[in-house]
C-alpha cells in the first residue's frame, strides 16, 4: 500500500497539461464521429492531434500495442485495435486516449475515455452507456482523503448491478503519473471498508467497464481485443483524478461537452459514502 506515489502540487500542475490534452482529444473526436468513419481514421485523428500538441500517444508500442488509441465498438469491452471497421448507425464506441506530455522519457500521462453514440442508439445501447457514465460519476464523486478504494468499488458495483448490468473484473483503474500503469489497482467492484486508503496527492484512474449482460470476457487472437463472452454490449468511461485536501480534482475534465455522447455536467451527488441505488 505504501507503494502508491504521492505527487506534489507542482507535479500535479505538470500532469494537468497531459490530462487536458487527452480531454481535448476526446472532444475533437466527438466532433468527427458519424456513420461511415473507420476506426483507423479515428486513430489517425488522435495520432496527428497528439503530435501537433508536442505530445506522444502512450499506447503506441506499449507492450506491443500497435496503435495510438483504443477503439472498442459494441461488444468490445476494451483495447479494440483501430482498423478498417466502418462505424454504422446505432453503434456505440469507446475511444480511450492516453497522452504523454512532454514527449520525453518519463513525461506525464493523461488517460481518459468516453463512449459515444454513432447515430441513434437502441434503448439497450443507451442503457448500458448511461449506466457506465453514472458509474464513473459515482466513483469520482466519492474520492477524498481517507476513503478506501473498496468503498468506491462497492458503490460502482452496487449501482451497475442494481441497473441489471455487470462489472468486468479483469481490468481496473490504475495509478498513473510518469508511468502509465502503477499502483494502486482501482477495482470497480469490492467491499466497503477494504483496500487502499486515499491520501492527498495520489493520482489514479477510474474506468469502469460495464456489460449489459454477464461480466465474463474473452480475448481475440490478436491478444488485445477484449469482448464480452455473451456478446452483449459493453460501455466504459474513464477519468484521471488527483486526491486533494478536501476531495477530488478531475484532471481530465472537459472544457466542452462531447458531441455524439450524452455528456452533461455531473449531478451533484454530494458526499457519497454509501450509495443507495435508484429504484
Ligand atoms: N488506456 C488504457 C487504460 O485505460 C490502456 C490501453 S493499453 C493498450 O488503461 F496497450 F491497450 F493500449
Ligand atoms: Co486507464
Ligand atoms: Co485509458
Short mmCIF file of C-alpha atoms and ligand atoms in Angstrom, two decimals:
data_model
loop_
_atom_site.label_atom_id
_atom_site.label_comp_id
_atom_site.label_asym_id
_atom_site.label_seq_id
_atom_site.Cartn_x
_atom_site.Cartn_y
_atom_site.Cartn_z
CA UNK A 1 0.00 0.00 0.00
CA UNK A 2 2.93 2.28 0.69
CA UNK A 3 3.85 1.77 -2.97
CA UNK A 4 1.30 4.37 -4.04
CA UNK A 5 3.15 7.54 -5.06
CA UNK A 6 2.19 10.91 -3.64
CA UNK A 7 2.60 13.79 -6.06
CA UNK A 8 3.41 17.38 -5.16
CA UNK A 9 1.18 20.22 -6.35
CA UNK A 10 3.94 21.24 -8.72
CA UNK A 11 3.95 17.75 -10.25
CA UNK A 12 0.15 17.83 -10.48
CA UNK A 13 0.30 21.04 -12.49
CA UNK A 14 2.70 19.38 -14.95
CA UNK A 15 0.47 16.34 -15.21
CA UNK A 16 -2.59 18.52 -15.71
CA UNK A 17 -1.29 19.54 -19.12
CA UNK A 18 -1.22 15.98 -20.43
CA UNK A 19 -4.63 15.30 -18.91
CA UNK A 20 -6.11 18.40 -20.56
CA UNK A 21 -4.69 17.36 -23.90
CA UNK A 22 -6.24 13.89 -23.58
CA UNK A 23 -9.56 15.51 -22.65
CA UNK A 24 -9.37 17.90 -25.61
CA UNK A 25 -8.67 14.91 -27.86
CA UNK A 26 -11.94 13.26 -26.81
CA UNK A 27 -13.82 16.48 -27.58
CA UNK A 28 -12.17 16.63 -31.01
CA UNK A 29 -13.09 13.02 -31.77
CA UNK A 30 -16.73 13.64 -30.80
CA UNK A 31 -16.92 16.28 -33.50
CA UNK A 32 -15.73 13.84 -36.18
CA UNK A 33 -17.82 10.79 -35.31
CA UNK A 34 -20.51 9.83 -37.79
CA UNK A 35 -21.69 6.70 -39.54
CA UNK A 36 -19.16 5.86 -42.26
CA UNK A 37 -15.97 6.80 -40.38
CA UNK A 38 -13.50 3.97 -39.83
CA UNK A 39 -11.71 3.28 -36.59
CA UNK A 40 -8.42 3.70 -38.48
CA UNK A 41 -9.49 7.26 -39.31
CA UNK A 42 -10.12 7.88 -35.60
CA UNK A 43 -6.61 6.57 -34.92
CA UNK A 44 -5.12 8.98 -37.44
CA UNK A 45 -7.06 11.90 -35.96
CA UNK A 46 -5.80 11.07 -32.45
CA UNK A 47 -2.25 10.44 -33.61
CA UNK A 48 -1.93 13.65 -35.60
CA UNK A 49 -3.65 15.80 -32.95
CA UNK A 50 -1.37 14.43 -30.23
CA UNK A 51 1.82 15.08 -32.20
CA UNK A 52 0.58 18.53 -33.19
CA UNK A 53 0.43 19.32 -29.47
CA UNK A 54 4.01 18.15 -28.87
CA UNK A 55 2.85 15.03 -27.09
CA UNK A 56 3.06 11.30 -27.72
CA UNK A 57 0.31 8.66 -27.74
CA UNK A 58 1.16 6.39 -24.81
CA UNK A 59 -0.44 3.28 -26.29
CA UNK A 60 1.69 3.20 -29.47
CA UNK A 61 4.24 0.45 -28.86
CA UNK A 62 3.12 -0.03 -25.26
CA UNK A 63 3.74 -3.74 -24.60
CA UNK A 64 3.48 -4.18 -28.36
CA UNK A 65 0.12 -2.42 -28.81
CA UNK A 66 0.10 -1.26 -32.44
CA UNK A 67 -1.98 1.95 -32.42
CA UNK A 68 -2.32 5.45 -30.96
CA UNK A 69 -5.74 4.93 -29.40
CA UNK A 70 -8.07 2.12 -28.37
CA UNK A 71 -11.40 1.96 -30.22
CA UNK A 72 -13.86 -0.50 -28.70
CA UNK A 73 -17.11 -0.97 -30.61
CA UNK A 74 -20.34 -2.55 -29.27
CA UNK A 75 -19.46 -5.90 -27.62
CA UNK A 76 -15.79 -4.98 -27.42
CA UNK A 77 -15.01 -4.24 -23.77
CA UNK A 78 -11.64 -2.54 -24.22
CA UNK A 79 -8.33 -2.44 -26.14
CA UNK A 80 -10.00 -2.62 -29.55
CA UNK A 81 -7.38 -2.00 -32.25
CA UNK A 82 -8.29 0.59 -34.88
CA UNK A 83 -8.62 -0.79 -38.39
CA UNK A 84 -10.87 -0.91 -41.43
CA UNK A 85 -14.11 -1.33 -39.44
CA UNK A 86 -16.70 1.18 -40.67
CA UNK A 87 -18.93 2.59 -37.95
CA UNK A 88 -22.65 2.33 -38.65
CA UNK A 89 -25.79 3.95 -37.33
CA UNK A 90 -26.62 2.53 -33.90
CA UNK A 91 -23.08 1.51 -32.94
CA UNK A 92 -21.52 2.56 -29.65
CA UNK A 93 -17.79 3.16 -29.48
CA UNK A 94 -15.41 3.77 -26.62
CA UNK A 95 -12.41 5.89 -27.54
CA UNK A 96 -9.60 5.64 -24.98
CA UNK A 97 -6.86 8.26 -25.26
CA UNK A 98 -3.63 8.40 -23.28
CA UNK A 99 -1.26 11.29 -23.94
CA UNK A 100 2.32 11.70 -22.74
CA UNK A 101 3.36 15.33 -22.28
CA UNK A 102 6.03 16.50 -22.52
CA UNK A 103 7.23 13.94 -25.05
CA UNK A 104 10.31 12.91 -23.10
CA UNK A 105 11.20 9.73 -21.25
CA UNK A 106 9.25 9.99 -18.01
CA UNK A 107 6.76 12.53 -19.40
CA UNK A 108 3.40 12.78 -17.67
CA UNK A 109 0.45 10.58 -18.65
CA UNK A 110 -3.17 11.69 -19.04
CA UNK A 111 -5.66 8.88 -19.56
CA UNK A 112 -9.36 9.33 -20.37
CA UNK A 113 -12.06 7.62 -22.37
CA UNK A 114 -15.70 8.02 -23.31
CA UNK A 115 -18.33 6.02 -25.10
CA UNK A 116 -20.06 7.76 -28.00
CA UNK A 117 -23.26 7.11 -29.91
CA UNK A 118 -22.90 6.68 -33.65
CA UNK A 119 -26.22 7.93 -34.99
CA UNK A 120 -29.25 6.79 -32.99
CA UNK A 121 -28.71 4.26 -30.20
CA UNK A 122 -31.09 1.42 -29.38
CA UNK A 123 -32.68 1.56 -25.91
CA UNK A 124 -30.30 -1.24 -24.82
CA UNK A 125 -27.27 0.66 -26.02
CA UNK A 126 -28.40 3.82 -24.28
CA UNK A 127 -28.98 1.88 -21.08
CA UNK A 128 -25.52 0.36 -20.79
CA UNK A 129 -23.79 3.58 -21.85
CA UNK A 130 -25.68 5.74 -19.36
CA UNK A 131 -25.13 3.22 -16.56
CA UNK A 132 -21.40 3.26 -17.31
CA UNK A 133 -21.37 7.06 -17.37
CA UNK A 134 -23.06 7.13 -13.99
CA UNK A 135 -20.68 4.52 -12.56
CA UNK A 136 -17.73 6.80 -13.26
CA UNK A 137 -19.60 9.77 -11.83
CA UNK A 138 -20.31 7.87 -8.62
CA UNK A 139 -16.72 6.68 -8.31
CA UNK A 140 -15.20 10.11 -8.87
CA UNK A 141 -17.62 11.85 -6.52
CA UNK A 142 -16.51 9.59 -3.66
CA UNK A 143 -12.82 10.39 -3.93
CA UNK A 144 -11.36 12.21 -0.91
CA UNK A 145 -8.72 11.59 1.72
CA UNK A 146 -9.29 8.57 3.97
CA UNK A 147 -11.92 6.97 1.70
CA UNK A 148 -10.93 3.40 0.82
CA UNK A 149 -10.84 2.04 -2.70
CA UNK A 150 -13.12 -0.83 -1.64
CA UNK A 151 -15.80 1.73 -0.74
CA UNK A 152 -15.62 3.13 -4.27
CA UNK A 153 -15.60 -0.27 -5.95
CA UNK A 154 -18.56 -1.41 -3.91
CA UNK A 155 -20.61 1.68 -4.78
CA UNK A 156 -19.91 1.29 -8.51
CA UNK A 157 -20.76 -2.41 -8.41
CA UNK A 158 -23.93 -1.81 -6.39
CA UNK A 159 -25.18 0.76 -8.86
CA UNK A 160 -24.30 -1.22 -12.01
CA UNK A 161 -25.91 -4.40 -10.72
CA UNK A 162 -28.98 -2.52 -9.47
CA UNK A 163 -29.48 -1.45 -13.07
CA UNK A 164 -29.19 -5.01 -14.38
CA UNK A 165 -25.65 -4.62 -15.71
CA UNK A 166 -22.38 -6.28 -14.69
CA UNK A 167 -18.86 -5.10 -13.87
CA UNK A 168 -15.82 -6.51 -15.67
CA UNK A 169 -13.30 -7.85 -13.15
CA UNK A 170 -10.13 -8.44 -15.20
CA UNK A 171 -9.38 -4.77 -15.91
CA UNK A 172 -9.16 -1.99 -13.37
CA UNK A 173 -8.30 1.64 -12.96
CA UNK A 174 -4.68 2.30 -12.03
CA UNK A 175 -2.22 4.66 -10.51
CA UNK A 176 -0.79 6.99 -13.17
CA UNK A 177 1.85 9.68 -13.46
CA UNK A 178 5.26 9.36 -15.04
CA UNK A 179 4.29 5.74 -15.61
CA UNK A 180 1.16 4.57 -17.45
CA UNK A 181 0.05 1.80 -15.10
CA UNK A 182 1.12 1.96 -11.46
CA UNK A 183 -0.18 1.09 -8.01
CA UNK A 184 -2.90 1.14 -6.84
CA UNK A 185 -5.18 -1.12 -8.80
CA UNK A 186 -8.62 0.52 -8.74
CA UNK A 187 -11.30 -2.16 -8.83
CA UNK A 188 -14.82 -1.26 -9.90
CA UNK A 189 -16.26 -3.85 -7.53
CA UNK A 190 -15.44 -4.83 -3.99
CA UNK A 191 -16.22 -4.50 -0.33
CA UNK A 192 -16.77 -1.42 1.80
CA UNK A 193 -14.02 -0.85 4.35
CA UNK A 194 -11.29 -2.64 2.39
CA UNK A 195 -8.37 -1.61 0.22
CA UNK A 196 -6.02 1.34 -0.10
CA UNK A 197 -6.88 4.41 1.96
CA UNK A 198 -6.69 7.52 -0.22
CA UNK A 199 -4.23 10.30 0.57
CA UNK A 200 -3.80 13.80 -0.84
CA UNK A 201 -1.58 13.72 -3.93
CA UNK A 202 -2.47 10.22 -5.11
CA UNK A 203 -3.22 10.15 -8.85
CA UNK A 204 -5.17 7.33 -10.45
CA UNK A 205 -7.80 6.50 -13.00
CA UNK A 206 -11.34 5.24 -12.51
CA UNK A 207 -12.58 3.45 -15.64
CA UNK A 208 -15.47 1.06 -15.07
CA UNK A 209 -16.17 -1.43 -17.87
CA UNK A 210 -19.89 -2.20 -17.71
CA UNK A 211 -21.59 -5.02 -19.61
CA UNK A 212 -25.26 -5.16 -20.49
CA UNK A 213 -25.18 -8.93 -19.93
CA UNK A 214 -22.80 -11.11 -17.98
CA UNK A 215 -19.41 -9.99 -16.64
CA UNK A 216 -17.28 -12.65 -18.34
CA UNK A 217 -14.92 -11.71 -21.16
CA UNK A 218 -12.62 -13.32 -23.69
CA UNK A 219 -9.72 -12.20 -25.87
CA UNK A 220 -9.44 -12.29 -29.66
CA UNK A 221 -6.44 -13.96 -31.30
CA UNK A 222 -4.81 -10.54 -31.70
CA UNK A 223 -4.13 -10.83 -27.93
CA UNK A 224 -5.55 -7.35 -27.33
CA UNK A 225 -9.23 -7.08 -28.20
CA UNK A 226 -11.42 -7.93 -25.20
CA UNK A 227 -15.04 -8.95 -25.86
CA UNK A 228 -17.99 -9.86 -23.70
CA UNK A 229 -18.26 -13.61 -23.62
CA UNK A 230 -22.04 -13.46 -24.18
CA UNK A 231 -21.52 -10.83 -26.93
CA UNK A 232 -23.64 -8.31 -25.02
CA UNK A 233 -22.89 -4.60 -25.36
CA UNK A 234 -20.20 -3.05 -23.15
CA UNK A 235 -19.52 0.58 -22.30
CA UNK A 236 -16.81 2.48 -20.43
CA UNK A 237 -15.85 5.95 -19.26
CA UNK A 238 -12.52 6.94 -17.72
CA UNK A 239 -11.03 9.91 -15.91
CA UNK A 240 -7.64 10.61 -14.36
CA UNK A 241 -8.08 12.18 -10.92
CA UNK A 242 -5.98 13.51 -8.05
CA UNK A 243 -6.94 13.39 -4.40
CA UNK A 244 -6.98 16.91 -2.96
CA UNK A 245 -7.07 18.13 0.64
CA UNK A 246 -10.86 18.16 0.68
CA UNK A 247 -11.86 15.88 -2.18
CA UNK A 248 -11.01 15.35 -5.82
CA UNK A 249 -9.76 17.21 -8.86
CA UNK A 250 -10.73 15.60 -12.17
CA UNK A 251 -7.58 16.26 -14.19
CA UNK A 252 -9.16 15.06 -17.45
CA UNK A 253 -12.34 17.09 -17.10
CA UNK A 254 -13.52 18.51 -20.40
CA UNK A 255 -13.67 22.18 -21.30
CA UNK A 256 -16.64 21.48 -23.58
CA UNK A 257 -19.24 18.71 -23.64
CA UNK A 258 -18.73 15.86 -26.05
CA UNK A 259 -20.86 15.73 -29.14
CA UNK A 260 -22.25 12.31 -30.06
CA UNK A 261 -22.49 11.36 -26.40
CA UNK A 262 -24.97 12.48 -23.75
CA UNK A 263 -22.28 14.44 -21.99
CA UNK A 264 -23.55 16.78 -19.33
CA UNK A 265 -22.41 18.43 -16.12
CA UNK A 266 -22.44 15.91 -13.33
CA UNK A 267 -25.35 15.86 -10.96
CA UNK A 268 -24.24 16.93 -7.51
CA UNK A 269 -24.14 13.60 -5.76
CA UNK A 270 -22.98 15.25 -2.54
CA UNK A 271 -20.66 13.34 -0.28
CA UNK A 272 -21.39 9.82 -1.47
CA UNK A 273 -20.28 7.40 1.21
CA UNK A 274 -22.84 4.67 0.90
CA UNK A 275 -24.71 4.83 -2.36
CA UNK A 276 -28.37 3.94 -2.41
CA UNK A 277 -29.43 2.60 -5.80
CA UNK A 278 -32.23 4.21 -7.71
CA UNK A 279 -35.49 2.25 -7.54
N1 LIG B 1 -5.78 3.42 -21.91
C1 LIG B 1 -5.93 2.10 -21.37
C2 LIG B 1 -6.20 2.27 -19.91
O1 LIG B 1 -7.12 2.93 -19.59
C3 LIG B 1 -4.76 1.24 -21.61
C4 LIG B 1 -4.56 0.86 -23.00
S1 LIG B 1 -3.09 -0.01 -23.12
C5 LIG B 1 -3.10 -0.55 -24.71
O2 LIG B 1 -5.51 1.84 -19.04
F1 LIG B 1 -1.94 -1.07 -24.89
F2 LIG B 1 -4.09 -1.38 -24.89
F3 LIG B 1 -3.28 0.48 -25.49
CO1 LIG B 2 -6.51 3.78 -17.79
CO1 LIG B 3 -7.44 4.60 -20.81
#
